[in-house]
Amino acid sequence: MADMPHRPPTMRDVAALAGVSRSLVSTVFRGVPGASETTRARVLSAAAELGYRPDARARSLRSRTSRQIGITLTAVHPFHVEVTEALHEDADLHGYQLALSWTTKARSLRQAVEMLLDQRCSAIIHIGPTGSESDLARLFDLAPDVPTIVVDRYLELASVDTLRVDDTAGLMLAVGHLVGLGHTDIWYVDGAEYVSATPRRSGYLSAMAAFDLGQATRVLPSGGTRADGAATALALIDDGALPTAIVAYNDQVAFGVLDVFSRHGVRVPQDVSVVGFDNVPEAALPHLDLTTVEQHADRLAFATSEVVRARLDGAPPRGLQLLPPGPLIVRSSTAPRRT
Amino acid sequence: MADMPHRPPTMRDVAALAGVSRSLVSTVFRGVPGASETTRARVLSAAAELGYRPDARARSLRSRTSRQIGITLTAVHPFHVEVTEALHEDADLHGYQLALSWTTKARSLRQAVEMLLDQRCSAIIHIGPTGSESDLARLFDLAPDVPTIVVDRYLELASVDTLRVDDTAGLMLAVGHLVGLGHTDIWYVDGAEYVSATPRRSGYLSAMAAFDLGQATRVLPSGGTRADGAATALALIDDGALPTAIVAYNDQVAFGVLDVFSRHGVRVPQDVSVVGFDNVPEAALPHLDLTTVEQHADRLAFATSEVVRARLDGAPPRGLQLLPPGPLIVRSSTAPRRT
DNA sequence: TTGTAGGCGTTATCAT
DNA sequence: ATGATAACGCCTACAA
């Protein structure tokens, strides 16, 4: 595989055309003082004429600073996509780049990390990484000196920073809203092994207990996808027993529930109120209009990028950091309990 | 921002520990012949002990071959995500890496491309790029020597390779299926400015004409998202006039139509048959079960990666390449016309 | 099979 | 303000 037939112009070419030394070209392109206005203009116009762009590899190699932050994610979780998009904006603002590395059925987190490491990223952010805590610890140990930040997952690892929205508090918002509407039969559609399923489940249980509804709890096994929610709703309808309100592990699951309910004549919110979690963009669509717990992807991203910069400046990892859940977004999927 | 507190080990460290020269370490890590078995083992164990991994930047810089293929995409289109995942597998197979560069509301295609160019990717694949043909041409001209491949978009540019599934043929499949079921009032929900909306629309029109239904055509303005489909369906219901069959620009739009229909008592397929395009994973969910035109993301990805390798070997661009649409996947959203 | 020398494109350092 | 020189980590010669 032969690469790059005709090589792109280098600093040397620009210097020759502008009639200056290579150092001056470097000075101009780094935007540091030390070049007169006239030379700066000459260099810039020579570069434009040649279509010159500094080689990031050489730059990073020599300057020992890549200004690249690695990101691992699955690319299928809407909330994670939102977070990553917001991270891009923060990166832009602070003059660094994001190197994206996907995990798929065929590409392990380890492969994703190794690619990032080989490129000598300055730090790595893992968004919703799956796998056991010990597997992850082993993975992070591949390069103990590269600051590691984990987003949207609980981890008891002192060597990394972990950022999460407080799920337990979020569930309290959801349950509290339904209780305020007069509901007592509030069931929870569980996220099984999905990211942060455990804290959300226990958030539901403790919220119910706090409202003295501890004996009315019911956790329905499900999953994290629309298909999971649909399957659970179908099972519910087959059983013939419905609560007056449902809290779903996340918006996707809630959508699945809504889909099946509407196809089986169960009216939302007249018959059953439904609450989600995440407030993904789709939740605002007129025909879904889902009451849900906001997670503020942009705030999470902002806090993450602050931590990254602190770590890059040499600060030690601070362990787990919990962000308050956004407000509950009340839409038309919830209503007072039918009397 | 200080980077990398304690520098990662280099070839020099490995060579010293193994008691060999640096070139031997290089030989071992490139996997080329020229090192004895014992040396190889010594080098490998020294590297393992130090946690050494070759520096991709230095490697790429010196060898003048990055083995990196750049990809631009939006990360929100399920079909594009599928294609990219499949591209990852092909890349793995052929020993190169994918450098992902997202475009978002805040990140233009130009920014995405520039990042890839700065990293000196060997080639760039654009998946479903938006923007006018002339804007794209200008963008591709930034680095005329970097092979450019465009996927899922029509382009009349001789300087790039373009790969697409034949939309017109796909629409013929969809319309033909409905005609076979006895439908004559077949309306089309249009994709507006979305990727390949034009060929699909004209595919619909010519298919209808081919079945002598040219006077029964109706193109409903919509868009490319679930929300667009929902809005169009709502307008249809408000108007009180429904066809017996609908072909949607893509699956997302079809889902939006299904959502609204089920919430307004329009039964699918008893009252209206609905056909999508793409066969995204969600189309197979039991409660949606959408009849749709398969696009075979993996075949498209495979063809793309073949073209990339050809271009990297010096082959000239071949212009537009049309792949046959996959079969029509018949599910329960279509049925014979009610008599 | 092994080692030495030079350079990829850039930045850092030190002259002028 | 400008330029020469060395070095970043690696690979490609070429020599031993």
XYZ file of C-alpha atoms (C1' of nucleotides) in Angstrom:
710
model
C 0.000 0.000 0.000
C 1.845 3.052 -1.212
C 0.927 6.199 0.647
C 0.622 9.797 -0.418
C 1.849 9.942 -4.012
C 2.990 13.546 -4.002
C 4.118 14.655 -0.552
C 2.456 17.581 1.095
C 4.505 20.770 1.514
C 6.637 21.144 4.635
C 7.975 24.020 6.649
C 11.063 23.893 4.532
C 9.087 24.618 1.371
C 7.323 27.527 3.011
C 10.580 28.925 4.361
C 12.186 28.734 0.940
C 9.279 30.439 -0.795
C 9.060 33.172 1.837
C 12.816 33.610 1.921
C 13.138 33.075 5.662
C 14.445 30.404 8.003
C 12.407 27.440 9.148
C 12.429 28.722 12.705
C 10.541 31.791 11.648
C 7.877 29.741 9.956
C 7.538 27.811 13.179
C 7.275 31.012 15.175
C 4.528 32.295 12.928
C 2.496 29.114 12.970
C 2.717 28.697 16.705
C 1.388 32.211 17.041
C 4.105 33.249 19.476
C 5.786 36.667 19.397
C 9.169 36.951 17.746
C 8.408 37.667 14.105
C 7.907 41.073 12.551
C 4.595 41.889 10.966
C 6.069 41.859 7.497
C 7.669 38.433 7.801
C 4.527 37.078 9.380
C 2.543 38.221 6.355
C 5.144 36.829 3.945
C 5.161 33.470 5.672
C 1.402 33.261 5.806
C 0.969 34.069 2.143
C 3.667 31.609 1.127
C 1.948 28.941 3.218
C -1.427 29.725 1.690
C 0.034 29.540 -1.786
C 1.472 26.100 -1.117
C -1.476 24.828 0.895
C 0.801 24.194 3.842
C -0.539 22.885 7.158
C 1.756 21.953 10.051
C 2.237 18.225 10.526
C 0.553 17.355 13.819
C 2.634 14.209 14.215
C 5.962 15.983 14.006
C 4.701 18.801 16.132
C 3.471 16.499 18.841
C 6.601 14.363 18.711
C 8.987 17.232 19.109
C 7.026 19.388 21.503
C 6.144 16.449 23.755
C 2.569 17.601 24.012
C -0.054 16.113 21.756
C -2.967 18.372 22.674
C -5.039 15.308 21.906
C -7.551 13.849 24.319
C -8.606 10.290 23.621
C -12.228 9.236 23.987
C -13.671 5.748 24.092
C -17.377 5.200 23.556
C -19.852 2.879 21.876
C -21.458 5.393 19.494
C -24.907 3.914 19.978
C -25.999 5.513 23.233
C -27.692 8.860 22.465
C -26.744 10.368 25.793
C -23.105 9.469 25.307
C -23.161 10.981 21.856
C -24.526 14.176 23.367
C -21.779 14.248 25.965
C -19.115 13.721 23.346
C -20.491 16.477 21.152
C -20.341 18.833 24.107
C -16.791 17.683 24.852
C -15.890 18.681 21.323
C -16.989 22.228 22.028
C -14.946 22.418 25.195
C -11.947 21.020 23.363
C -12.347 23.625 20.661
C -12.478 26.343 23.275
C -9.264 25.217 24.915
C -7.336 24.399 21.794
C -7.092 20.678 21.878
C -8.427 17.865 19.728
C -10.496 14.800 20.467
C -9.345 11.415 19.218
C -12.405 9.170 19.036
C -12.047 5.444 19.492
C -15.148 3.268 19.227
C -15.870 -0.003 20.894
C -18.156 -2.339 18.961
C -19.099 -6.007 19.042
C -15.881 -6.653 17.152
C -13.648 -4.063 18.820
C -12.812 -4.388 22.487
C -12.205 -1.552 24.876
C -8.640 -2.771 25.063
C -8.131 -2.303 21.336
C -9.729 1.113 21.551
C -7.390 2.142 24.351
C -4.280 0.770 22.702
C -4.876 2.833 19.591
C -5.177 5.947 21.721
C -2.064 5.090 23.680
C -0.057 4.499 20.516
C -0.950 7.997 19.409
C 0.306 9.298 22.738
C -2.867 11.076 23.748
C -2.373 13.361 26.716
C -5.362 11.917 28.559
C -8.137 9.413 27.991
C -11.833 9.809 28.727
C -13.944 6.672 28.895
C -17.631 7.281 28.352
C -19.836 4.608 29.857
C -17.209 1.851 29.729
C -18.516 -1.672 30.285
C -16.709 -4.553 31.908
C -15.854 -5.501 35.453
C -14.080 -3.107 37.746
C -11.023 -5.351 37.868
C -10.837 -5.618 34.072
C -11.005 -1.867 33.829
C -8.353 -1.445 36.503
C -6.060 -3.726 34.535
C -6.740 -1.737 31.398
C -6.006 1.589 33.052
C -2.759 0.116 34.290
C -1.497 -0.193 30.717
C -0.378 3.402 30.983
C -0.551 4.526 34.602
C 0.893 7.916 33.717
C -1.844 8.868 31.290
C -4.632 10.652 33.178
C -7.777 8.554 32.974
C -11.267 9.979 33.396
C -14.397 7.857 33.500
C -17.788 9.325 32.698
C -21.221 7.805 33.330
C -20.130 4.815 35.338
C -19.490 4.172 39.022
C -16.038 3.003 39.903
C -14.220 2.606 43.221
C -10.826 3.244 41.703
C -8.579 5.815 43.372
C -6.352 6.099 40.318
C -8.996 7.617 38.080
C -11.477 10.466 38.090
C -15.085 9.427 37.805
C -17.907 11.789 36.919
C -21.560 10.950 37.119
C -24.907 12.533 37.488
C -26.355 11.458 40.826
C -28.762 8.727 39.742
C -30.169 8.155 43.179
C -31.158 11.784 43.473
C -32.608 11.619 39.971
C -34.844 8.712 40.870
C -35.991 10.634 43.904
C -37.151 13.418 41.577
C -39.035 10.977 39.388
C -40.735 9.107 42.214
C -41.474 12.316 44.102
C -43.218 13.773 41.073
C -45.460 10.718 40.748
C -46.236 10.642 44.453
C -47.170 14.299 44.209
C -49.673 13.315 41.514
C -51.263 10.850 43.879
C -49.675 7.658 42.592
C -48.819 4.799 44.927
C -48.505 1.849 42.565
C -45.242 2.934 41.006
C -43.235 0.210 39.306
C -39.697 0.354 38.044
C -38.439 -1.038 34.733
C -34.914 -2.131 35.501
C -31.761 -1.617 33.426
C -30.234 -5.020 34.210
C -26.508 -4.882 33.491
C -26.520 -1.525 31.774
C -24.483 1.447 32.885
C -25.582 2.774 36.289
C -28.509 0.369 36.500
C -27.584 -0.461 40.076
C -27.661 3.059 41.546
C -30.879 3.830 39.714
C -32.567 0.703 40.987
C -31.544 1.414 44.547
C -32.517 5.045 44.054
C -36.001 3.869 43.156
C -36.171 1.571 46.157
C -34.983 4.136 48.635
C -37.214 6.848 47.180
C -40.217 4.578 47.537
C -39.202 3.784 51.099
C -38.791 7.488 51.827
C -42.404 8.038 50.760
C -43.535 5.125 52.876
C -44.328 3.048 49.812
C -41.696 0.425 50.539
C -44.262 -2.383 50.369
C -45.558 -1.272 46.942
C -42.265 -1.500 45.074
C -41.867 -3.711 42.086
C -38.762 -4.028 39.949
C -39.473 -5.387 36.461
C -36.520 -7.037 34.742
C -35.699 -5.352 31.453
C -32.608 -3.778 29.875
C -31.317 -0.570 28.400
C -32.811 -0.436 24.927
C -36.091 0.363 23.281
C -36.502 -3.314 22.511
C -36.063 -4.185 26.185
C -38.689 -1.693 27.228
C -41.101 -2.977 24.602
C -40.637 -6.574 25.716
C -41.236 -5.695 29.344
C -44.373 -3.742 28.516
C -45.654 -6.643 26.451
C -45.105 -9.028 29.353
C -46.963 -6.622 31.597
C -49.957 -6.482 29.274
C -49.980 -10.255 28.913
C -50.059 -10.561 32.679
C -53.029 -8.215 32.739
C -51.765 -6.336 35.756
C -50.751 -2.705 35.351
C -49.612 -0.122 37.872
C -50.785 3.468 37.633
C -47.269 4.736 37.087
C -43.990 3.468 35.695
C -40.468 4.766 36.088
C -38.107 3.489 33.411
C -34.373 2.958 33.699
C -33.858 5.427 30.836
C -35.623 7.193 27.990
C -34.974 4.428 25.483
C -36.702 1.909 27.689
C -39.547 4.342 28.304
C -39.982 4.782 24.542
C -40.285 1.026 24.150
C -42.947 0.978 26.844
C -44.825 3.832 25.186
C -44.658 2.121 21.802
C -46.219 -1.073 23.086
C -48.772 0.668 25.260
C -50.061 2.744 22.378
C -50.351 -0.329 20.176
C -52.347 -2.149 22.834
C -54.747 0.574 23.791
C -53.131 1.452 27.085
C -53.448 5.229 27.252
C -50.619 7.364 28.561
C -51.061 9.224 30.838
C -54.768 8.462 31.405
C -54.231 4.817 32.305
C -50.562 4.795 33.202
C -48.067 7.591 33.759
C -44.546 7.006 32.447
C -41.283 8.694 33.464
C -37.903 8.298 31.770
C -34.327 9.260 32.544
C -31.820 11.234 30.412
C -34.013 13.663 28.489
C -32.547 12.701 25.159
C -33.698 14.940 22.291
C -36.312 12.442 21.165
C -38.160 12.785 24.486
C -39.377 16.206 23.390
C -41.073 14.948 20.204
C -44.756 15.895 20.256
C -46.085 12.358 19.966
C -43.874 11.019 22.736
C -43.579 14.061 25.004
C -41.992 12.108 27.814
C -41.633 13.338 31.385
C -38.033 12.575 32.237
C -35.050 13.415 34.399
C -32.667 15.816 32.689
C -29.002 14.820 32.818
C -27.466 17.877 31.204
C -24.954 16.314 28.892
C -23.288 19.675 28.449
C -22.757 20.226 32.164
C -21.335 16.760 32.549
C -19.053 17.404 29.601
C -17.979 20.736 31.002
C -17.148 19.264 34.405
C -15.270 16.487 32.639
C -13.201 18.839 30.573
C -12.353 20.808 33.700
C -11.116 17.648 35.386
C -9.097 16.757 32.318
C -7.365 20.103 32.331
C -6.639 19.820 36.045
C -5.119 16.376 35.562
C -3.053 17.642 32.646
C -1.730 20.359 34.934
C -0.548 17.701 37.306
C -3.405 17.481 39.794
C -3.918 14.014 41.305
C -7.118 12.074 40.572
C -10.005 13.005 42.820
C -12.011 9.794 42.601
C -15.784 9.931 42.276
C -17.517 13.211 41.561
C -21.318 13.343 41.617
C -23.212 16.053 39.761
C -26.731 16.976 40.796
C -29.364 15.688 38.371
C -30.969 18.316 36.212
C -34.562 19.249 36.921
C -37.370 16.877 36.159
C -38.782 17.835 32.780
C -42.523 17.469 33.145
C -44.312 16.645 29.921
C -47.583 14.988 29.049
C -46.670 11.380 29.799
C -47.564 11.902 33.455
C -50.847 12.995 35.026
C -52.686 12.760 38.341
C -53.758 9.289 39.297
C -57.184 8.404 37.998
C -59.726 8.592 40.791
C -1.096 22.369 30.374
C 1.831 20.119 31.204
C 1.697 16.771 29.413
C 2.727 13.287 30.414
C 4.546 13.646 33.730
C 6.746 10.568 33.429
C 7.563 9.786 29.815
C 6.626 6.447 28.373
C 9.468 4.040 27.537
C 11.051 4.233 24.088
C 12.845 1.823 21.813
C 16.072 2.937 23.395
C 14.950 1.750 26.837
C 13.890 -1.607 25.457
C 17.150 -1.999 23.536
C 19.165 -1.230 26.636
C 17.260 -3.670 28.811
C 17.409 -6.425 26.190
C 21.053 -5.712 25.471
C 20.571 -5.222 21.738
C 20.585 -2.355 19.270
C 17.609 -0.179 18.574
C 17.251 -1.432 15.033
C 16.710 -4.941 16.310
C 13.885 -3.750 18.489
C 12.423 -2.105 15.412
C 12.813 -5.321 13.429
C 11.011 -7.304 16.084
C 8.136 -4.865 16.458
C 7.569 -4.537 12.763
C 7.316 -8.302 12.605
C 9.767 -8.579 9.727
C 12.383 -11.327 9.436
C 15.935 -10.509 10.475
C 16.070 -11.293 14.175
C 16.895 -14.640 15.751
C 14.287 -16.344 17.854
C 16.245 -15.747 21.035
C 16.673 -12.047 20.373
C 13.045 -11.741 19.484
C 12.069 -13.306 22.789
C 14.488 -11.135 24.745
C 13.198 -7.967 23.101
C 9.590 -8.917 23.618
C 10.068 -9.694 27.277
C 12.027 -6.503 27.863
C 9.260 -4.554 26.152
C 6.588 -6.266 28.204
C 8.481 -5.533 31.391
C 8.681 -1.849 30.550
C 5.193 -1.622 29.108
C 6.623 -0.420 25.819
C 4.415 0.326 22.814
C 5.783 1.816 19.591
C 5.011 5.490 19.129
C 2.598 5.709 16.202
C 3.509 9.342 15.544
C 7.213 8.677 15.134
C 6.555 5.535 13.180
C 4.246 7.285 10.791
C 6.525 10.268 10.434
C 9.590 8.267 9.559
C 8.003 5.528 7.472
C 5.895 8.017 5.500
C 2.862 5.818 5.831
C 0.337 6.481 8.526
C -1.824 3.394 8.072
C -4.584 5.681 9.253
C -7.788 6.220 7.332
C -9.766 9.288 8.303
C -13.553 9.151 8.548
C -15.992 12.012 8.783
C -19.547 11.385 9.954
C -22.303 12.870 12.072
C -22.618 10.044 14.614
C -26.388 10.357 14.748
C -27.463 8.419 11.682
C -27.907 4.737 12.628
C -27.101 3.512 9.148
C -23.874 5.494 9.054
C -22.900 4.147 12.428
C -23.433 0.641 11.084
C -21.260 1.361 8.060
C -18.498 2.762 10.221
C -18.571 -0.226 12.542
C -18.184 -2.489 9.544
C -15.345 -0.319 8.238
C -13.596 -0.894 11.547
C -13.657 -4.620 10.952
C -12.189 -4.254 7.477
C -9.518 -1.950 8.821
C -8.637 -4.467 11.490
C -8.347 -7.158 8.874
C -5.963 -5.138 6.752
C -3.885 -3.666 9.526
C -4.845 -0.065 9.488
C -6.605 2.247 11.907
C -9.611 4.504 11.595
C -9.379 8.112 12.730
C -12.907 9.296 13.468
C -13.814 12.938 13.057
C -17.344 14.043 13.887
C -19.316 16.867 12.451
C -21.848 18.432 14.806
C -23.892 21.621 14.987
C -20.756 23.285 16.320
C -18.147 21.481 14.229
C -18.083 21.950 10.487
C -17.026 19.389 7.948
C -14.112 21.645 7.217
C -12.868 21.469 10.790
C -13.328 17.715 10.759
C -11.297 17.390 7.584
C -8.540 19.710 8.721
C -7.919 17.656 11.831
C -7.597 14.540 9.691
C -5.279 16.283 7.268
C -3.046 17.556 10.068
C -2.611 13.988 11.213
C -1.598 13.056 7.677
C -4.178 10.332 7.194
C -3.492 8.238 4.116
C -7.051 8.616 2.855
C -10.328 10.142 3.929
C -13.778 8.599 3.802
C -16.756 10.920 4.084
C -19.921 9.205 5.204
C -23.063 11.015 4.159
C -21.448 14.451 3.912
C -23.849 17.369 3.677
C -23.331 20.631 1.850
C -23.418 21.687 -1.759
C -21.395 19.915 -4.389
C -19.247 22.989 -4.957
C -18.529 23.411 -1.234
C -17.469 19.801 -1.063
C -15.306 20.152 -4.142
C -13.540 23.090 -2.534
C -13.036 21.080 0.630
C -11.603 18.100 -1.204
C -9.224 20.480 -2.930
C -7.551 21.270 0.380
C -5.429 18.197 -0.167
C -5.857 16.969 -3.726
C -3.311 14.216 -3.186
C -5.158 12.526 -0.353
C -7.511 9.915 -1.796
C -11.071 10.928 -1.009
C -13.954 8.482 -0.887
C -17.567 9.510 -0.412
C -20.154 7.086 0.892
C -23.939 7.451 0.864
C -24.186 10.557 -1.223
C -24.378 11.274 -4.931
C -21.657 13.444 -6.350
C -20.627 14.275 -9.891
C -16.998 14.774 -8.991
C -14.401 12.986 -11.055
C -11.700 13.485 -8.443
C -13.339 11.288 -5.809
C -14.774 7.821 -5.481
C -18.437 7.700 -4.577
C -20.186 4.588 -3.309
C -23.896 4.258 -2.877
C -26.609 1.711 -2.750
C -28.828 2.219 -5.795
C -31.731 4.127 -4.252
C -33.778 4.161 -7.416
C -33.663 0.390 -7.618
C -34.513 0.216 -3.925
C -37.617 2.297 -4.375
C -38.621 0.060 -7.243
C -38.505 -2.887 -4.840
C -40.646 -1.069 -2.305
C -43.259 0.151 -4.761
C -43.305 -3.176 -6.599
C -44.029 -5.011 -3.366
C -46.984 -2.763 -2.611
C -48.344 -2.998 -6.143
C -48.103 -6.770 -5.843
C -50.309 -6.505 -2.763
C -52.933 -4.683 -4.771
C -52.185 -1.138 -3.679
C -52.612 1.762 -6.041
C -52.811 4.744 -3.684
C -49.157 4.725 -2.696
C -47.810 7.971 -1.281
C -44.235 8.888 -0.611
C -42.936 10.686 2.490
C -40.067 12.759 1.197
C -36.617 13.259 2.725
C -36.332 16.940 1.800
C -32.669 17.948 1.899
C -31.409 14.775 3.502
C -28.780 12.517 2.012
C -29.964 10.835 -1.203
C -33.461 12.268 -0.884
C -33.415 13.237 -4.531
C -32.680 9.816 -6.068
C -35.187 8.162 -3.760
C -37.898 10.611 -4.678
C -37.287 10.167 -8.373
C -37.037 6.415 -7.806
C -40.520 6.524 -6.341
C -41.860 8.586 -9.205
C -40.361 6.425 -11.920
C -41.436 3.219 -10.194
C -44.998 4.497 -9.996
C -44.847 5.466 -13.654
C -43.494 2.041 -14.524
C -46.553 0.477 -12.910
C -48.815 2.873 -14.735
C -49.691 4.695 -11.535
C -48.128 7.942 -12.589
C -51.329 9.865 -11.949
C -51.681 8.499 -8.393
C -48.347 9.739 -7.080
C -48.149 12.046 -4.140
C -44.973 13.304 -2.512
C -45.490 14.482 1.064
C -42.926 16.988 2.328
C -41.109 15.699 5.410
C -37.487 15.158 6.402
C -35.057 12.512 7.603
C -35.884 12.026 11.257
C -38.472 10.319 13.383
C -39.840 13.738 14.291
C -40.273 14.614 10.617
C -42.168 11.420 9.951
C -44.399 12.001 12.960
C -45.214 15.537 11.883
C -46.106 14.434 8.377
C -48.341 11.643 9.654
C -50.083 14.080 11.962
C -50.753 16.455 9.082
C -52.145 13.549 7.089
C -54.540 12.586 9.866
C -55.613 16.179 10.311
C -56.407 16.364 6.623
C -58.509 13.246 6.978
C -57.224 11.746 3.754
C -55.128 8.592 3.908
C -53.690 6.417 1.162
C -53.677 2.640 1.496
C -49.900 2.494 1.439
C -46.969 4.711 2.329
C -43.325 4.508 1.342
C -41.047 6.492 3.630
C -37.748 8.104 2.765
C -36.074 5.996 5.431
C -36.753 3.843 8.483
C -36.560 6.725 10.928
C -39.298 8.573 9.084
C -41.335 5.379 8.874
C -41.018 4.936 12.650
C -42.356 8.425 13.182
C -45.306 7.611 10.953
C -45.960 4.360 12.818
C -45.762 6.146 16.165
C -48.377 8.693 15.237
C -50.630 6.208 13.456
C -50.755 3.923 16.461
C -51.600 6.832 18.740
C -54.452 7.895 16.504
C -56.050 4.577 15.871
C -54.790 4.126 12.341
C -53.983 0.425 12.140
C -50.887 -0.802 10.331
C -51.126 -2.766 8.114
C -54.934 -3.161 8.159
C -55.649 0.469 7.291
C -52.360 1.550 5.813
C -49.259 -0.391 4.788
C -45.903 1.237 5.522
C -42.501 0.573 3.959
C -39.156 2.005 5.103
C -35.638 2.131 3.730
C -32.344 1.062 5.377
C -33.371 -1.877 7.552
C -31.742 -0.431 10.650
C -31.689 -2.840 13.613
C -34.738 -1.219 15.204
C -36.890 -2.163 12.217
C -36.824 -5.762 13.417
C -38.287 -4.991 16.850
C -41.473 -7.002 17.379
C -43.738 -4.019 17.965
C -42.488 -2.142 14.898
C -41.681 -5.012 12.544
C -41.232 -2.748 9.563
C -41.114 -3.898 5.959
C -38.065 -2.130 4.549
C -35.353 -2.098 1.921
C -32.118 -3.634 3.166
C -28.997 -1.593 2.472
C -26.335 -3.983 3.735
C -24.065 -1.666 5.640
C -21.400 -4.347 5.728
C -21.350 -4.806 1.957
C -21.157 -1.086 1.426
C -18.326 -0.895 3.954
C -16.515 -3.767 2.305
C -16.754 -2.204 -1.139
C -15.559 1.065 0.343
C -12.552 -0.462 1.997
C -11.667 -2.162 -1.292
C -11.763 1.172 -3.076
C -9.640 2.752 -0.354
C -6.988 0.101 -0.740
C -7.005 0.483 -4.508
C -6.568 4.249 -4.208
C -3.770 3.762 -1.705
C -2.067 1.531 -4.231
C -2.177 4.358 -6.712
C -5.325 3.610 -8.670
C -7.125 6.699 -9.993
C -10.606 7.569 -8.698
C -13.389 5.726 -10.445
C -16.225 8.153 -9.838
C -19.650 6.864 -8.906
C -20.127 3.214 -7.990
C -23.664 1.927 -7.433
C -24.300 -1.182 -5.344
C -27.485 -3.158 -5.822
C -29.961 -2.657 -2.982
C -30.351 -5.596 -0.658
C -33.566 -7.574 -0.820
C -36.803 -6.126 0.446
C -37.301 -7.369 3.999
C -40.977 -8.147 4.258
C -42.396 -7.817 7.759
C -45.829 -7.179 9.166
C -46.173 -3.492 8.382
C -47.444 -4.342 4.904
C -50.464 -6.401 3.859
C -52.810 -6.787 0.871
C -55.006 -3.842 0.174
C -58.280 -3.962 2.038
C -61.073 -4.934 -0.327
C 22.046 -11.894 12.374
C 23.493 -7.603 14.151
C 24.877 -2.626 14.445
C 25.669 2.374 12.706
C 24.268 6.606 10.555
C 21.006 9.634 8.917
C 16.618 11.743 8.382
C 11.109 12.114 8.662
C 8.925 17.534 10.008
C 8.779 19.937 13.728
C 10.143 22.734 18.083
C 13.641 24.238 21.622
C 17.789 26.329 22.552
C 21.192 29.206 21.748
C 23.530 32.220 18.860
C 23.737 36.522 16.108
C 14.043 39.945 14.856
C 16.385 36.176 12.725
C 18.970 31.903 11.969
C 21.779 27.579 12.996
C 21.701 23.338 15.441
C 20.129 19.519 17.981
C 16.677 16.465 19.293
C 11.738 14.113 19.616
C 11.147 8.301 18.570
C 11.267 5.751 14.975
C 12.570 3.441 10.329
C 15.511 2.827 6.236
C 19.277 2.244 4.383
C 23.852 0.218 4.528
C 27.857 -1.847 6.654
C 29.937 -5.463 9.602
